[in-house]
């Protein structure tokens, strides 16, 4: 298949659904976590759960980079934006994520902070070039996919000798988060979250390849299928996982071979390895403190590290008590389990991070899935 439409062919999706139904053992239940927010979005948008038999259950994982940043890091970005002479810039969705005290970067902007949305790290560099008397801080977030562009921006700042550019680094690592989920009490001891297999991330894997997931398949005996974001990709991945579970295999298979190799993008990986080092521990919303799960700039690049340039607050006031984002990101609850869903919390007025980005489980369910709930209740 060459064109996107072919990956959205309804009849083909129906035929894969029939194959899954035929292969799924009616005496078993299959619990499949899609780690990535892009998959969560595709599953909701195309109603894929309706095509699957009742004993094949999808569990939303924590793979939305906007959703997983804890409130403390949002507060720290707001604090940075309020420092005299600072222009804080970041990607669009981050502006609306609520911090503590009902603040967000957008509200801080309304109150006078200079907060700007950028489409790329190069926009941030241009901002620094055109504002030599100001300090431009790039609020960097995201998984392995967005780290190389941040690294390129720092290289560029170094080449241009830009002294007024720095990065507030919040880049996080997918494999560490999967380990944390598999080691969580809900999965290991309590058995309240059943996880039989993973759909592995698409974009992240274009950078790191499929090799890092081999550890989960071997050590935790969980099959992984790396899949693209189109509906047929996801359906095909589910079929491959059902087949592996039936056959008692625990392997990493690559459905997204058109973009992902076993070793990934060596150039991007070496650029990141040259510039970043692991943090000993980093807090994720929902997953708590996760060892070696995030990156910071290495010493030779300290001049571009906002956390070294400013005494950035490190507190975390904790989530809004009524918000269930944390449990949703661990796969323990679904959006409709949250009392605020669709009443106080909507994409226009998000109370928690999962309602902000289109890849967040609550936003995806609000936009596409709630109509299914209505049909079921009628
Ligand atoms: S509905 Fe809103 S408040 Fe509830 S879990 Fe989702 S984002 Fe958090």
Short mmCIF file of C-alpha atoms and ligand atoms in Angstrom, two decimals:
data_model
loop_
_atom_site.label_atom_id
_atom_site.label_comp_id
_atom_site.label_asym_id
_atom_site.label_seq_id
_atom_site.Cartn_x
_atom_site.Cartn_y
_atom_site.Cartn_z
CA UNK A 1 0.00 0.00 0.00
CA UNK A 2 1.31 3.44 -0.94
CA UNK A 3 -1.32 6.03 -0.07
CA UNK A 4 -2.93 6.96 3.22
CA UNK A 5 -6.46 6.17 1.97
CA UNK A 6 -5.43 2.57 1.51
CA UNK A 7 -4.58 2.35 5.21
CA UNK A 8 -8.11 3.56 6.01
CA UNK A 9 -10.03 1.16 3.78
CA UNK A 10 -13.20 0.22 5.67
CA UNK A 11 -13.74 -3.12 3.93
CA UNK A 12 -10.20 -4.23 4.63
CA UNK A 13 -10.64 -3.19 8.27
CA UNK A 14 -13.79 -5.33 8.44
CA UNK A 15 -11.96 -8.30 6.98
CA UNK A 16 -9.11 -7.96 9.49
CA UNK A 17 -11.74 -7.66 12.23
CA UNK A 18 -13.31 -10.94 11.05
CA UNK A 19 -9.88 -12.58 11.08
CA UNK A 20 -9.24 -11.35 14.64
CA UNK A 21 -12.62 -12.69 15.74
CA UNK A 22 -11.87 -16.04 14.14
CA UNK A 23 -8.44 -16.27 15.75
CA UNK A 24 -9.28 -14.96 19.24
CA UNK A 25 -10.01 -17.86 21.57
CA UNK A 26 -13.49 -17.24 23.05
CA UNK A 27 -12.29 -18.76 26.33
CA UNK A 28 -9.54 -16.12 26.68
CA UNK A 29 -9.44 -12.36 27.15
CA UNK A 30 -6.73 -10.35 25.44
CA UNK A 31 -5.58 -7.14 27.15
CA UNK A 32 -3.56 -5.00 24.77
CA UNK A 33 -2.04 -1.66 25.79
CA UNK A 34 -1.38 0.92 23.13
CA UNK A 35 1.45 2.92 24.66
CA UNK A 36 1.22 5.81 22.25
CA UNK A 37 -1.28 8.68 22.24
CA UNK A 38 -1.30 8.57 18.42
CA UNK A 39 -2.73 5.06 18.59
CA UNK A 40 -5.26 6.11 21.25
CA UNK A 41 -6.39 8.87 18.91
CA UNK A 42 -6.69 6.47 15.93
CA UNK A 43 -8.61 3.90 18.00
CA UNK A 44 -11.14 6.53 19.11
CA UNK A 45 -11.34 8.37 15.82
CA UNK A 46 -12.02 5.31 13.68
CA UNK A 47 -14.10 3.46 16.28
CA UNK A 48 -11.72 0.50 16.19
CA UNK A 49 -12.93 -0.90 19.52
CA UNK A 50 -16.33 -1.45 17.92
CA UNK A 51 -14.70 -3.69 15.31
CA UNK A 52 -12.97 -5.88 17.88
CA UNK A 53 -14.57 -8.84 19.62
CA UNK A 54 -15.54 -8.21 23.25
CA UNK A 55 -12.70 -10.37 24.55
CA UNK A 56 -10.03 -8.21 22.87
CA UNK A 57 -9.69 -5.16 25.10
CA UNK A 58 -7.63 -2.05 24.40
CA UNK A 59 -6.01 -0.27 27.35
CA UNK A 60 -4.81 3.29 26.88
CA UNK A 61 -1.20 3.85 27.92
CA UNK A 62 0.74 6.95 28.96
CA UNK A 63 2.15 7.85 25.55
CA UNK A 64 1.01 11.44 25.18
CA UNK A 65 3.98 13.71 25.94
CA UNK A 66 1.72 16.59 26.98
CA UNK A 67 -0.23 14.33 29.38
CA UNK A 68 2.72 12.82 31.23
CA UNK A 69 4.40 16.04 32.40
CA UNK A 70 3.60 16.53 36.07
CA UNK A 71 2.12 19.75 37.36
CA UNK A 72 5.44 20.73 38.98
CA UNK A 73 7.15 21.01 35.59
CA UNK A 74 4.25 23.10 34.20
CA UNK A 75 4.55 25.37 37.25
CA UNK A 76 8.30 25.61 36.67
CA UNK A 77 7.72 26.68 33.04
CA UNK A 78 5.24 29.33 34.25
CA UNK A 79 7.84 30.48 36.80
CA UNK A 80 10.43 30.78 34.02
CA UNK A 81 8.01 32.72 31.81
CA UNK A 82 7.56 35.23 34.64
CA UNK A 83 11.25 35.96 35.07
CA UNK A 84 12.19 39.49 33.94
CA UNK A 85 13.29 39.72 30.33
CA UNK A 86 12.32 36.13 29.47
CA UNK A 87 10.43 35.01 26.38
CA UNK A 88 9.22 31.44 26.96
CA UNK A 89 8.30 29.51 23.85
CA UNK A 90 6.89 26.03 23.36
CA UNK A 91 4.59 23.89 21.22
CA UNK A 92 0.90 24.86 21.14
CA UNK A 93 -0.70 22.21 23.37
CA UNK A 94 1.60 23.01 26.29
CA UNK A 95 0.10 26.47 26.60
CA UNK A 96 -3.24 25.10 27.80
CA UNK A 97 -2.13 22.41 30.25
CA UNK A 98 -3.30 23.36 33.74
CA UNK A 99 -0.65 23.85 36.39
CA UNK A 100 -1.43 24.36 40.05
CA UNK A 101 -3.76 27.14 41.26
CA UNK A 102 -5.75 26.89 37.96
CA UNK A 103 -2.85 28.58 36.14
CA UNK A 104 -1.54 27.71 32.69
CA UNK A 105 1.01 29.29 30.38
CA UNK A 106 -1.88 30.85 28.47
CA UNK A 107 -3.23 32.46 31.64
CA UNK A 108 0.28 33.62 32.59
CA UNK A 109 0.47 35.21 29.13
CA UNK A 110 -2.86 36.97 29.70
CA UNK A 111 -1.37 38.31 32.94
CA UNK A 112 1.62 39.78 31.13
CA UNK A 113 4.24 37.02 30.78
CA UNK A 114 5.82 36.82 27.32
CA UNK A 115 4.80 33.32 26.22
CA UNK A 116 4.89 32.39 22.55
CA UNK A 117 3.85 29.36 20.56
CA UNK A 118 6.38 27.92 18.12
CA UNK A 119 5.99 25.27 15.43
CA UNK A 120 9.60 24.13 15.51
CA UNK A 121 12.81 24.53 17.48
CA UNK A 122 14.14 26.65 14.62
CA UNK A 123 11.35 29.19 15.34
CA UNK A 124 12.76 29.42 18.87
CA UNK A 125 16.26 30.07 17.51
CA UNK A 126 14.91 32.80 15.22
CA UNK A 127 13.15 34.38 18.22
CA UNK A 128 16.48 34.50 20.08
CA UNK A 129 18.22 36.03 17.07
CA UNK A 130 15.60 38.73 16.66
CA UNK A 131 15.46 39.56 20.41
CA UNK A 132 19.13 39.90 21.43
CA UNK A 133 18.26 41.88 24.57
CA UNK A 134 15.88 39.17 25.87
CA UNK A 135 16.43 35.62 27.17
CA UNK A 136 14.58 33.06 25.04
CA UNK A 137 13.76 29.81 26.85
CA UNK A 138 12.49 26.86 24.84
CA UNK A 139 10.21 24.64 26.97
CA UNK A 140 11.18 21.30 25.43
CA UNK A 141 8.88 18.31 25.89
CA UNK A 142 8.33 14.99 24.22
CA UNK A 143 9.56 11.46 23.72
CA UNK A 144 12.50 10.28 21.63
CA UNK A 145 10.90 11.78 18.50
CA UNK A 146 11.20 15.42 19.54
CA UNK A 147 14.60 15.19 21.23
CA UNK A 148 16.73 15.31 18.02
CA UNK A 149 15.16 18.64 16.89
CA UNK A 150 15.98 20.10 20.32
CA UNK A 151 19.56 18.85 19.92
CA UNK A 152 19.76 20.47 16.47
CA UNK A 153 18.57 23.80 17.94
CA UNK A 154 21.28 23.70 20.61
CA UNK A 155 23.92 22.94 17.96
CA UNK A 156 22.58 25.88 16.00
CA UNK A 157 22.70 28.15 19.07
CA UNK A 158 26.28 27.03 19.65
CA UNK A 159 27.25 27.71 16.02
CA UNK A 160 25.61 31.16 16.12
CA UNK A 161 27.12 31.86 19.57
CA UNK A 162 23.65 32.73 20.85
CA UNK A 163 24.02 33.63 24.52
CA UNK A 164 20.33 34.43 25.01
CA UNK A 165 18.92 30.98 24.17
CA UNK A 166 18.38 28.09 26.57
CA UNK A 167 16.32 24.92 26.83
CA UNK A 168 14.12 23.83 29.74
CA UNK A 169 14.56 20.14 29.03
CA UNK A 170 11.70 17.73 29.74
CA UNK A 171 12.45 15.03 27.19
CA UNK A 172 11.43 11.58 28.43
CA UNK A 173 12.13 7.99 27.39
CA UNK A 174 9.56 5.43 26.36
CA UNK A 175 11.20 2.13 27.40
CA UNK A 176 11.65 3.31 31.02
CA UNK A 177 7.94 4.15 31.23
CA UNK A 178 6.96 0.70 29.93
CA UNK A 179 9.21 -0.89 32.57
CA UNK A 180 7.53 1.22 35.25
CA UNK A 181 4.09 0.09 34.10
CA UNK A 182 5.09 -3.57 34.04
CA UNK A 183 6.65 -3.26 37.51
CA UNK A 184 3.67 -1.38 38.97
CA UNK A 185 1.72 -3.09 41.80
CA UNK A 186 -1.47 -2.98 39.70
CA UNK A 187 0.15 -5.17 37.05
CA UNK A 188 2.54 -7.31 39.09
CA UNK A 189 0.93 -7.95 42.45
CA UNK A 190 -2.67 -6.82 42.53
CA UNK A 191 -3.57 -7.95 39.04
CA UNK A 192 -6.05 -5.08 38.74
CA UNK A 193 -4.54 -4.13 35.38
CA UNK A 194 -4.10 -7.05 33.04
CA UNK A 195 -1.55 -6.52 30.32
CA UNK A 196 -0.91 -9.27 27.82
CA UNK A 197 0.78 -7.34 25.05
CA UNK A 198 1.81 -3.92 23.75
CA UNK A 199 1.33 -1.99 20.57
CA UNK A 200 4.69 -0.24 20.37
CA UNK A 201 5.07 3.43 19.44
CA UNK A 202 5.32 4.49 15.81
CA UNK A 203 7.20 7.79 15.64
CA UNK A 204 9.40 7.02 18.64
CA UNK A 205 10.48 3.77 16.97
CA UNK A 206 11.53 5.56 13.80
CA UNK A 207 14.27 7.05 15.99
CA UNK A 208 15.17 4.30 18.48
CA UNK A 209 14.19 1.32 16.30
CA UNK A 210 12.43 -1.82 17.48
CA UNK A 211 15.44 -3.28 19.34
CA UNK A 212 14.76 -1.60 22.75
CA UNK A 213 11.44 -3.46 23.01
CA UNK A 214 13.09 -6.85 22.78
CA UNK A 215 13.82 -6.56 26.51
CA UNK A 216 10.09 -6.47 27.37
CA UNK A 217 9.32 -9.37 25.14
CA UNK A 218 12.09 -11.50 26.69
CA UNK A 219 12.17 -10.39 30.34
CA UNK A 220 8.49 -9.71 30.94
CA UNK A 221 7.15 -12.18 28.37
CA UNK A 222 4.94 -9.60 26.71
CA UNK A 223 4.74 -9.55 22.92
CA UNK A 224 5.19 -6.18 21.23
CA UNK A 225 4.12 -5.14 17.74
CA UNK A 226 5.38 -1.78 16.50
CA UNK A 227 2.53 -0.24 14.50
CA UNK A 228 1.82 2.84 12.40
CA UNK A 229 -0.96 5.28 13.26
CA UNK A 230 -3.45 4.42 10.51
CA UNK A 231 -6.49 2.33 11.41
CA UNK A 232 -5.39 -0.69 9.36
CA UNK A 233 -1.96 -0.53 11.05
CA UNK A 234 -3.62 -0.79 14.44
CA UNK A 235 -6.01 -3.57 13.39
CA UNK A 236 -3.18 -5.55 11.83
CA UNK A 237 -1.06 -5.08 15.00
CA UNK A 238 -3.93 -6.41 17.13
CA UNK A 239 -4.20 -9.44 14.87
CA UNK A 240 -0.45 -10.09 15.11
CA UNK A 241 -0.58 -9.80 18.91
CA UNK A 242 -3.58 -12.11 19.24
CA UNK A 243 -1.71 -14.65 17.15
CA UNK A 244 1.46 -14.34 19.29
CA UNK A 245 -0.53 -14.76 22.50
CA UNK A 246 -2.32 -17.82 21.09
CA UNK A 247 0.98 -19.37 20.08
CA UNK A 248 2.70 -18.51 23.38
CA UNK A 249 5.32 -16.39 21.63
CA UNK A 250 6.87 -13.25 23.14
CA UNK A 251 8.51 -11.42 20.30
CA UNK A 252 8.93 -7.96 18.88
CA UNK A 253 7.31 -7.76 15.47
CA UNK A 254 7.35 -4.76 13.22
CA UNK A 255 4.10 -3.93 11.44
CA UNK A 256 5.44 -0.44 10.62
CA UNK A 257 8.31 -1.71 8.47
CA UNK A 258 7.72 1.13 6.00
CA UNK A 259 9.27 3.55 8.54
CA UNK A 260 10.90 1.55 11.37
CA UNK A 261 14.03 -0.58 11.34
CA UNK A 262 15.52 -2.66 14.13
CA UNK A 263 18.24 -0.10 14.88
CA UNK A 264 16.43 3.14 14.13
CA UNK A 265 18.01 6.37 13.01
CA UNK A 266 21.70 6.14 13.91
CA UNK A 267 22.43 9.78 13.08
CA UNK A 268 19.66 11.09 15.34
CA UNK A 269 20.62 8.67 18.13
CA UNK A 270 24.27 9.71 18.08
CA UNK A 271 23.37 13.42 18.07
CA UNK A 272 21.19 12.87 21.17
CA UNK A 273 23.84 10.71 22.86
CA UNK A 274 26.46 13.41 22.27
CA UNK A 275 24.38 16.13 23.90
CA UNK A 276 22.15 14.54 26.54
CA UNK A 277 22.65 12.33 29.59
CA UNK A 278 20.16 10.38 31.71
CA UNK A 279 18.59 11.95 34.77
CA UNK A 280 18.75 9.58 37.73
CA UNK A 281 15.04 9.96 38.24
CA UNK A 282 12.21 12.00 36.73
CA UNK A 283 8.60 12.35 37.71
CA UNK A 284 5.88 11.30 35.28
CA UNK A 285 2.25 12.16 35.80
CA UNK A 286 0.52 8.93 36.78
CA UNK A 287 3.68 6.84 36.99
CA UNK A 288 5.46 8.71 39.79
CA UNK A 289 9.24 8.86 40.01
CA UNK A 290 10.67 6.77 37.17
CA UNK A 291 14.40 5.94 37.30
CA UNK A 292 16.52 6.89 34.29
CA UNK A 293 13.50 7.97 32.31
CA UNK A 294 14.43 11.47 31.18
CA UNK A 295 17.27 13.48 29.70
CA UNK A 296 19.24 16.57 30.66
CA UNK A 297 21.97 18.44 28.87
CA UNK A 298 25.53 17.27 29.38
CA UNK A 299 28.06 19.57 31.05
CA UNK A 300 29.65 20.88 27.80
CA UNK A 301 26.20 22.22 26.86
CA UNK A 302 25.42 23.69 30.30
CA UNK A 303 25.36 27.21 28.86
CA UNK A 304 22.13 26.30 27.05
CA UNK A 305 20.47 24.61 30.01
CA UNK A 306 17.72 26.78 31.55
CA UNK A 307 17.82 24.72 34.77
CA UNK A 308 21.46 25.68 35.29
CA UNK A 309 20.91 29.29 34.27
CA UNK A 310 17.98 29.84 36.66
CA UNK A 311 17.17 28.37 40.03
CA UNK A 312 14.07 26.64 38.63
CA UNK A 313 11.64 25.45 41.37
CA UNK A 314 11.55 21.67 41.71
CA UNK A 315 8.34 21.26 43.81
CA UNK A 316 5.37 19.27 42.69
CA UNK A 317 2.09 20.29 44.28
CA UNK A 318 0.34 17.14 42.97
CA UNK A 319 -2.69 16.69 40.75
CA UNK A 320 -6.14 18.12 41.24
CA UNK A 321 -7.71 15.53 43.57
CA UNK A 322 -10.82 15.03 41.42
CA UNK A 323 -8.80 14.50 38.22
CA UNK A 324 -8.16 10.87 37.28
CA UNK A 325 -5.40 11.57 34.72
CA UNK A 326 -2.83 9.67 36.79
CA UNK A 327 -4.92 6.48 36.93
CA UNK A 328 -5.84 6.81 33.23
CA UNK A 329 -2.16 7.12 32.26
CA UNK A 330 -1.40 3.89 34.16
CA UNK A 331 -4.24 2.06 32.40
CA UNK A 332 -6.12 1.68 35.70
CA UNK A 333 -9.13 3.84 34.74
CA UNK A 334 -10.91 5.11 31.65
CA UNK A 335 -11.96 8.71 30.93
CA UNK A 336 -15.60 8.02 31.80
CA UNK A 337 -14.50 6.91 35.28
CA UNK A 338 -13.66 10.56 36.02
CA UNK A 339 -16.52 12.56 37.54
CA UNK A 340 -15.29 15.72 35.83
CA UNK A 341 -15.33 14.20 32.32
CA UNK A 342 -17.60 16.19 30.03
CA UNK A 343 -19.10 18.21 32.87
CA UNK A 344 -16.48 20.56 34.23
CA UNK A 345 -13.67 19.18 32.07
CA UNK A 346 -13.86 19.54 28.28
CA UNK A 347 -11.24 20.33 25.62
CA UNK A 348 -12.28 24.01 25.78
CA UNK A 349 -11.87 24.06 29.55
CA UNK A 350 -9.44 21.24 30.48
CA UNK A 351 -9.03 20.41 34.16
CA UNK A 352 -6.35 17.78 33.57
CA UNK A 353 -3.62 17.13 31.03
CA UNK A 354 -5.40 14.17 29.35
CA UNK A 355 -8.05 16.59 28.02
CA UNK A 356 -5.60 18.97 26.36
CA UNK A 357 -3.81 17.32 23.46
CA UNK A 358 -5.80 15.46 20.78
CA UNK A 359 -3.68 12.43 21.73
CA UNK A 360 -4.82 12.51 25.36
CA UNK A 361 -7.21 9.71 26.30
CA UNK A 362 -9.87 12.10 27.65
CA UNK A 363 -9.74 14.44 24.65
CA UNK A 364 -9.89 11.50 22.22
CA UNK A 365 -12.84 9.97 24.06
CA UNK A 366 -14.62 13.33 24.31
CA UNK A 367 -14.23 14.00 20.58
CA UNK A 368 -15.07 10.54 19.23
CA UNK A 369 -15.92 7.97 21.88
CA UNK A 370 -18.64 9.60 23.97
CA UNK A 371 -21.18 9.20 21.17
CA UNK A 372 -20.71 5.45 21.47
CA UNK A 373 -21.41 5.71 25.21
CA UNK A 374 -24.65 7.57 24.41
CA UNK A 375 -25.73 4.88 21.91
CA UNK A 376 -25.02 2.16 24.47
CA UNK A 377 -27.08 3.89 27.16
CA UNK A 378 -30.10 4.40 24.86
S1 LIG B 1 -11.78 14.23 32.42
FE1 LIG B 1 -10.41 15.95 32.82
S2 LIG B 1 -10.15 15.95 35.01
FE2 LIG B 1 -10.95 13.94 34.45
S3 LIG B 1 -9.18 12.62 34.14
FE3 LIG B 1 -9.67 13.50 32.18
S4 LIG B 1 -8.42 15.34 32.05
FE4 LIG B 1 -8.41 14.73 34.21
#
